[in-house]
PDB file of C-alpha atoms in Angstrom:
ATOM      1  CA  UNK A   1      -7.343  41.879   0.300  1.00 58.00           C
ATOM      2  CA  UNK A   2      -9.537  40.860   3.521  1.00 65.00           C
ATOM      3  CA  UNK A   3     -12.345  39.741   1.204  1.00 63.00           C
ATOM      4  CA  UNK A   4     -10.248  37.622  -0.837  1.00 71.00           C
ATOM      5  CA  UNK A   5      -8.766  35.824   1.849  1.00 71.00           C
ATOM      6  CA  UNK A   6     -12.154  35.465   3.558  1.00 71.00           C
ATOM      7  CA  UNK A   7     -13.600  33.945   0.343  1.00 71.00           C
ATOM      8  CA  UNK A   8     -10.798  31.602   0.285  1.00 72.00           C
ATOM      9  CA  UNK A   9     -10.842  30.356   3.733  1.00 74.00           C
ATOM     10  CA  UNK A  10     -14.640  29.742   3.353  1.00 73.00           C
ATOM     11  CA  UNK A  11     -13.663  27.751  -0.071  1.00 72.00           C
ATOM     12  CA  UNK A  12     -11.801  25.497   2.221  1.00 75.00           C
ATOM     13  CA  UNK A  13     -13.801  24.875   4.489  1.00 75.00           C
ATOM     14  CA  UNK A  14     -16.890  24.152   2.086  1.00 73.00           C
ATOM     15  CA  UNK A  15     -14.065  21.620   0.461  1.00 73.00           C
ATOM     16  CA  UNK A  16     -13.510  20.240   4.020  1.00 77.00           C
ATOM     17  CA  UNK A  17     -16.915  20.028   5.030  1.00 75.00           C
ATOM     18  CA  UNK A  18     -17.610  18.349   1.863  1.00 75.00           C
ATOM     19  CA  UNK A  19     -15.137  15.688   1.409  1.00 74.00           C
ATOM     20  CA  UNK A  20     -16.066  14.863   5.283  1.00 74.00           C
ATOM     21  CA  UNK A  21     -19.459  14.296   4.632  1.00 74.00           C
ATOM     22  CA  UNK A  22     -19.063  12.274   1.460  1.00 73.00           C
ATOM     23  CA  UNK A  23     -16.306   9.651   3.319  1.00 71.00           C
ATOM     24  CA  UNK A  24     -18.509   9.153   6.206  1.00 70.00           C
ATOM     25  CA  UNK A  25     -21.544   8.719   4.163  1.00 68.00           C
ATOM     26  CA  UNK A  26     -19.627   6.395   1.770  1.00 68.00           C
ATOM     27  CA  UNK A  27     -18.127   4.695   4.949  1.00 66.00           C
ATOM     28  CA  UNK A  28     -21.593   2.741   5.542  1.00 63.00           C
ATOM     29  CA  UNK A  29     -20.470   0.912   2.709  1.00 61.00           C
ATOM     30  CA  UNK A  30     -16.679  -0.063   3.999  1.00 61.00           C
ATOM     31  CA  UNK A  31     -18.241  -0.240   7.768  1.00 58.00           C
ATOM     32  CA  UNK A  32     -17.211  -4.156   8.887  1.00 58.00           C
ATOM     33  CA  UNK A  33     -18.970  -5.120  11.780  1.00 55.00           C
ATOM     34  CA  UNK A  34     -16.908  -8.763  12.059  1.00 59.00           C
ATOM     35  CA  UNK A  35     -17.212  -9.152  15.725  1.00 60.00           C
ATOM     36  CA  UNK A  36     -21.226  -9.056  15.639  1.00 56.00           C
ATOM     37  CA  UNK A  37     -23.698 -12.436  14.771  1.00 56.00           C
ATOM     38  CA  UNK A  38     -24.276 -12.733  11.272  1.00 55.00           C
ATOM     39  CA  UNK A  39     -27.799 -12.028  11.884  1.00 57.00           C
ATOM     40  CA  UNK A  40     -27.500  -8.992  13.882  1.00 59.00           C
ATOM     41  CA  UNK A  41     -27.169  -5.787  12.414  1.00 58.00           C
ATOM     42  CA  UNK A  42     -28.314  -3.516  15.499  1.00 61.00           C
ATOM     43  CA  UNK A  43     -24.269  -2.108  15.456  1.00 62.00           C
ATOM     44  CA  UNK A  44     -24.355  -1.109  11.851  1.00 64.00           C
ATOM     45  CA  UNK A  45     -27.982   0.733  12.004  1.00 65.00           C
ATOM     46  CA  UNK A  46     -26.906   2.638  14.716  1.00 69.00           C
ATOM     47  CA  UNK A  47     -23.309   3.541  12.570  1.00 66.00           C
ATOM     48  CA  UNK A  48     -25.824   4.294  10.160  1.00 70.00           C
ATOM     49  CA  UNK A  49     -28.015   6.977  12.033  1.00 70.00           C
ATOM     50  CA  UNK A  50     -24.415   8.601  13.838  1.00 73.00           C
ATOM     51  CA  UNK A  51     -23.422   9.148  10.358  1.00 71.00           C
ATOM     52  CA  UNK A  52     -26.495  10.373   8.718  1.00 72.00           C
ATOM     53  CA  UNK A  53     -27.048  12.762  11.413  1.00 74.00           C
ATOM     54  CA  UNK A  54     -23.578  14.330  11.537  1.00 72.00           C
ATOM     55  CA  UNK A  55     -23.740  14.272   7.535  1.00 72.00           C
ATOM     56  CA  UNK A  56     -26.499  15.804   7.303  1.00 73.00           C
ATOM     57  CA  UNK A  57     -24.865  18.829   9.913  1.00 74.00           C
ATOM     58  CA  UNK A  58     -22.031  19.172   7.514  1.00 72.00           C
ATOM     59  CA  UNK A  59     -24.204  19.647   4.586  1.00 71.00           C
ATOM     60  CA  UNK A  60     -26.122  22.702   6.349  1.00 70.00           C
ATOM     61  CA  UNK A  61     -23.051  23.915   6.886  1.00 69.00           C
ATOM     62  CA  UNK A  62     -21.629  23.727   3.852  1.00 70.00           C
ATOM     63  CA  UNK A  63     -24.676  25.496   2.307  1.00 67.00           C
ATOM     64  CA  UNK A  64     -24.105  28.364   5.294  1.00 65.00           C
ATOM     65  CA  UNK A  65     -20.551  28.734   4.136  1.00 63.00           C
ATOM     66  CA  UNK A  66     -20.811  28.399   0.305  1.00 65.00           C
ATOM     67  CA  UNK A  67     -19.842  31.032  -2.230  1.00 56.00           C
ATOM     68  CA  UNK A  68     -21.075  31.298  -5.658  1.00 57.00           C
ATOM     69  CA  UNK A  69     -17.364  31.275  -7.062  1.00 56.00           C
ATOM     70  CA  UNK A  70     -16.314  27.739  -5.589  1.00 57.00           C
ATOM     71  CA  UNK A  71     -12.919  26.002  -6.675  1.00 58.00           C
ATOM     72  CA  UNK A  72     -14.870  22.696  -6.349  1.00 66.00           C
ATOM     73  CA  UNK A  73     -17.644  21.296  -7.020  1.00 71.00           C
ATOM     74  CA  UNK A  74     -19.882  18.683  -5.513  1.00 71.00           C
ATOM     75  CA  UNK A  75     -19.379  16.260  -8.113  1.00 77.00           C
ATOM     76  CA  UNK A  76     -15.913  16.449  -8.132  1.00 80.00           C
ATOM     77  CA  UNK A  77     -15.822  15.948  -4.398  1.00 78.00           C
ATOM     78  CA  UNK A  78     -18.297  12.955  -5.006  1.00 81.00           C
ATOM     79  CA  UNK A  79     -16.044  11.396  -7.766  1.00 87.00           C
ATOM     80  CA  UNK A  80     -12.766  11.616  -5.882  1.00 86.00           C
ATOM     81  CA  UNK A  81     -14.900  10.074  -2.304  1.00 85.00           C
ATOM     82  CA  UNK A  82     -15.830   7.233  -4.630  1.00 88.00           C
ATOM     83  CA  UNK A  83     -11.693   6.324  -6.045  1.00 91.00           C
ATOM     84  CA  UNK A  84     -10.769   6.566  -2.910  1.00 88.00           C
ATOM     85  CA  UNK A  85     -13.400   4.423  -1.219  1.00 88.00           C
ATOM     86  CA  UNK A  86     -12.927   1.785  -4.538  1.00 91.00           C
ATOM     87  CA  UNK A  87      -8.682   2.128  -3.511  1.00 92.00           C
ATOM     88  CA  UNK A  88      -9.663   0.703  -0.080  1.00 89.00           C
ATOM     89  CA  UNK A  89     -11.959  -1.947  -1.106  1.00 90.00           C
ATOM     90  CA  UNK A  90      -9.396  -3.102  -3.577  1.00 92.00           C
ATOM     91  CA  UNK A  91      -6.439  -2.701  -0.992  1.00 92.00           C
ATOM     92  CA  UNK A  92      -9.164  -4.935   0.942  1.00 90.00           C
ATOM     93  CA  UNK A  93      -9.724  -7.370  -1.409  1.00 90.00           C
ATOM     94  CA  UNK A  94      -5.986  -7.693  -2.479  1.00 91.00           C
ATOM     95  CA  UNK A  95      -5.391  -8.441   1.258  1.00 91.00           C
ATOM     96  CA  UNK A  96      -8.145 -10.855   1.526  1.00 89.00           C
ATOM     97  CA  UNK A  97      -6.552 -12.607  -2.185  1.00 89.00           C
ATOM     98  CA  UNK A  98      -3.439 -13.552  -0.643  1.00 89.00           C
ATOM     99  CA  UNK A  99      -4.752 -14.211   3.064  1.00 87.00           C
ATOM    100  CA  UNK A 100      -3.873 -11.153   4.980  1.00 88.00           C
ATOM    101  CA  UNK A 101      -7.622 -10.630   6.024  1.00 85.00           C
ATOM    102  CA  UNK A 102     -10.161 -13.108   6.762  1.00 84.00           C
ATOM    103  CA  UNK A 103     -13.386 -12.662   4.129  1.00 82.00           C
ATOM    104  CA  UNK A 104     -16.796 -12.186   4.911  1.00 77.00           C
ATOM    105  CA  UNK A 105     -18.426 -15.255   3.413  1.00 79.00           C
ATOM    106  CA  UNK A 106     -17.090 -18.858   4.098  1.00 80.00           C
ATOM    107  CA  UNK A 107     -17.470 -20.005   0.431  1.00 82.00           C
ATOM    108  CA  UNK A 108     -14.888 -17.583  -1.150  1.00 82.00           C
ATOM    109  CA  UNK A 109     -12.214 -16.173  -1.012  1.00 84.00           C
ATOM    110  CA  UNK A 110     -12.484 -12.267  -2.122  1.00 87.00           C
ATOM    111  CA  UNK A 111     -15.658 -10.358  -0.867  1.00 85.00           C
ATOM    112  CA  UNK A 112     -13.936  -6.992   0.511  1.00 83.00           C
ATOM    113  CA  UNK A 113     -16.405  -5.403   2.994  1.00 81.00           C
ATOM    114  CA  UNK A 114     -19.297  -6.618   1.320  1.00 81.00           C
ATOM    115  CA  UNK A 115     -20.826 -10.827   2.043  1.00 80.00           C
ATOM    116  CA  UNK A 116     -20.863 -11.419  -1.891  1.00 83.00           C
ATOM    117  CA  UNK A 117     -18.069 -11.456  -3.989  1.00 86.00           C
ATOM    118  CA  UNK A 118     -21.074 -10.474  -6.733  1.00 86.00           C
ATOM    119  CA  UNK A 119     -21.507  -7.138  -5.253  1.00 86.00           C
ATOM    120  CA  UNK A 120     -18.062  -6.563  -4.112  1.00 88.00           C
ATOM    121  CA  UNK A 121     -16.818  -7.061  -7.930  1.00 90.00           C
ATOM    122  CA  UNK A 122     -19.716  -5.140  -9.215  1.00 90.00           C
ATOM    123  CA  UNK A 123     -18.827  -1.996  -6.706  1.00 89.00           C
ATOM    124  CA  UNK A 124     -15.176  -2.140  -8.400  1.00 92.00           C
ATOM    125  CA  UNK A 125     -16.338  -2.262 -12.256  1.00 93.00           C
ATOM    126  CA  UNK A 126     -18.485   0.949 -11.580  1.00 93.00           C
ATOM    127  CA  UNK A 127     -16.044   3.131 -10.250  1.00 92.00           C
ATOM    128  CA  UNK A 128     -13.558   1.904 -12.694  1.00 94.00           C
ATOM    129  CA  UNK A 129     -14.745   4.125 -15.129  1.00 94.00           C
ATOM    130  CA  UNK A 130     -14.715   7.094 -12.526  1.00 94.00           C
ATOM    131  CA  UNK A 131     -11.189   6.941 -12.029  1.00 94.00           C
ATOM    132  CA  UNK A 132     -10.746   6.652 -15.815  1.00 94.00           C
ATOM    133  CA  UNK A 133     -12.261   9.999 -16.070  1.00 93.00           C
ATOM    134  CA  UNK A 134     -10.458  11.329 -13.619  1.00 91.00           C
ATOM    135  CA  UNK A 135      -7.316  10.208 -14.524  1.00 91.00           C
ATOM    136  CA  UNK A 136      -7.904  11.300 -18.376  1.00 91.00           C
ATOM    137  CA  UNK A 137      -9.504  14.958 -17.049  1.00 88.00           C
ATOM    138  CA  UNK A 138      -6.037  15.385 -14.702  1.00 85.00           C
ATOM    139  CA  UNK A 139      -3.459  14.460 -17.536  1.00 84.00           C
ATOM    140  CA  UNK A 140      -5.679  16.849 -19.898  1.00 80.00           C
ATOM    141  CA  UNK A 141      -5.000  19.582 -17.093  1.00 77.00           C
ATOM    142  CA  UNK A 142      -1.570  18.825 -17.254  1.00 74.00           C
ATOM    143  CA  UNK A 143      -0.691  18.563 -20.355  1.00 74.00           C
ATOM    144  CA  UNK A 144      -2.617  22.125 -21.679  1.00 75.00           C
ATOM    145  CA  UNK A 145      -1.100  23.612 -18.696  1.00 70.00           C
ATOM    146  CA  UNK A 146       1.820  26.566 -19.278  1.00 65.00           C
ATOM    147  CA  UNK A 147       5.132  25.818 -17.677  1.00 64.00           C
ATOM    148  CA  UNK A 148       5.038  29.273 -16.107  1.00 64.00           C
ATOM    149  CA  UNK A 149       1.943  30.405 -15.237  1.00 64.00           C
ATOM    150  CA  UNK A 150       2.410  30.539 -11.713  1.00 62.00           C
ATOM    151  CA  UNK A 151       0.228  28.306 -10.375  1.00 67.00           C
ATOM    152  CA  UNK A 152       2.823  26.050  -9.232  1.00 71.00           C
ATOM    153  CA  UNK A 153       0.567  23.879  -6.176  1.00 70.00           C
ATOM    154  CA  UNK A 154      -2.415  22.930  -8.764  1.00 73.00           C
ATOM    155  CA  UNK A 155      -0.103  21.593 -11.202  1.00 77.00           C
ATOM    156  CA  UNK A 156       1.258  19.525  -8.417  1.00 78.00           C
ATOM    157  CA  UNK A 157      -2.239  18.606  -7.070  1.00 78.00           C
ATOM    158  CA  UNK A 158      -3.184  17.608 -10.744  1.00 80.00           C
ATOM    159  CA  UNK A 159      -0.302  15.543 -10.761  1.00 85.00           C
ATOM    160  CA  UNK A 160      -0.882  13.634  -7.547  1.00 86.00           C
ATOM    161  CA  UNK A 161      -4.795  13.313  -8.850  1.00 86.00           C
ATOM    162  CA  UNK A 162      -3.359  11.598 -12.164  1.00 90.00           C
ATOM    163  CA  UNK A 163      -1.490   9.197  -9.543  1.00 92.00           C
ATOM    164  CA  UNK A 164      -4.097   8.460  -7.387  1.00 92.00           C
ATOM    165  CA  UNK A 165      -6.537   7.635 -10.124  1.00 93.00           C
ATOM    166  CA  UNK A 166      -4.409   5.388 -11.851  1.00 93.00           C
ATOM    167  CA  UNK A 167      -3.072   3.984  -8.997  1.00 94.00           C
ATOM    168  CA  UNK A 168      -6.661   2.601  -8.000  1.00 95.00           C
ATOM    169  CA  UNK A 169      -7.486   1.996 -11.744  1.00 95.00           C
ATOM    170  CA  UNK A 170      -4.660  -0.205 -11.444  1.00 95.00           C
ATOM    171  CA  UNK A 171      -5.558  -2.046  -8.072  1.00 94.00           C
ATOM    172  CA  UNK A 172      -8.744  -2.348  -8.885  1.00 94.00           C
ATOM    173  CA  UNK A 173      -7.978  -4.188 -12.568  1.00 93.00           C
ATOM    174  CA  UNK A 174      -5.283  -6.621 -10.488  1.00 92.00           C
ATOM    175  CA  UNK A 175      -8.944  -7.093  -8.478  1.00 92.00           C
ATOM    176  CA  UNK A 176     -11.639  -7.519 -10.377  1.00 90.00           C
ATOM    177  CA  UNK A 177     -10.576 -10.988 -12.292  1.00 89.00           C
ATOM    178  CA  UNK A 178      -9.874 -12.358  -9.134  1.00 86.00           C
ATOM    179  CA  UNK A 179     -13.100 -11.780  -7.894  1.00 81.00           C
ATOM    180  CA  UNK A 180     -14.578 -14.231 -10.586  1.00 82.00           C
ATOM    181  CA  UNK A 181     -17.966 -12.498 -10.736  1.00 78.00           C
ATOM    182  CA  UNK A 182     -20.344 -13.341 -13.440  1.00 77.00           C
ATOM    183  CA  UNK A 183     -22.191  -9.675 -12.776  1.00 70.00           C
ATOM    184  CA  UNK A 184     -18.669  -7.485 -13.356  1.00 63.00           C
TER     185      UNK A 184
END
């Protein structure tokens, strides 16, 4: 009984650990740095090496603490970092669309974090079909699921991943056309 709750207190924590390290790491991307000089980038290189360092912590300890019976897995935790990252940007972009936030390049209109609406639009196609997986692999889980076989909270969490994943694939096709890049 000990064991068993030892092995699933480490799970969570490698799950913590994980998803921790993969937002920060795919915060360099989101990072805004509006109040600096276009040319200077000294505040985002040192975000940079805060982050990598304290990622790269969390990844030796997430090797210390893993178990070879793990309820996630890395890709999984990668995928889900990258929808959620994609819901901000197009959050971002949907406030920038109807001039809630100011854009980052004084030609147009919708760039998100990034100074191009190019690379901004062509961020948002590729993780379009990641949340198209995901939202297809939770509504298999759901729907091949028993009614009763008492696992009651992953039925919910499956559940809240199908709305999260078309939630963003949503946002991010509302998005993408009004970016009006040739590369997407």
């Amino acid at each position: 009984m000990e064991g068993n709750r030892l092995s699933e207190v480490r799970q969570i924590t490698v799950w913590v650990m994980l998803w921790m390290v993969s937002m920060t790491l795919f915060s360099l991307v989101g990072f805004d740095a509006s109040g600096l000089l276009p040319g200077e980038t000294v505040g985002q290189w040192v975000h940079f090496d805060k982050t990598s360092l304290w990622g790269t912590g969390c990844i030796l300890l997430v090797f210390f603490f893993m178990t070879r019976n793990r309820l996630i897995t890395l890709d999984s935790v990668i995928s889900w970092t990258l929808v959620v990252w994609a819901g901000i940007e197009a959050v971002w972009g949907l406030r920038q669309l109807y001039g809630y936030a100011v854009s980052n390049h004084s030609l147009y209109v919708l760039t998100g974090s990034f100074f191009n609406p190019g690379p901004y639009s062509g961020y948002l196609a590729m993780i379009l079909p990641v949340c198209l997986h995901q939202w297809l692999t939770k509504r298999g889980e759901i729907l091949c699921s028993d009614r009763n076989d008492g696992r009651r909270w992953k039925k919910v969490m499956d559940k809240a991943g199908t709305m999260v994943a078309g939630g963003v694939m949503l946002l991010i096709l509302c998005v993408l056309p009004a970016g009006m890049s040739r590369s997407a």
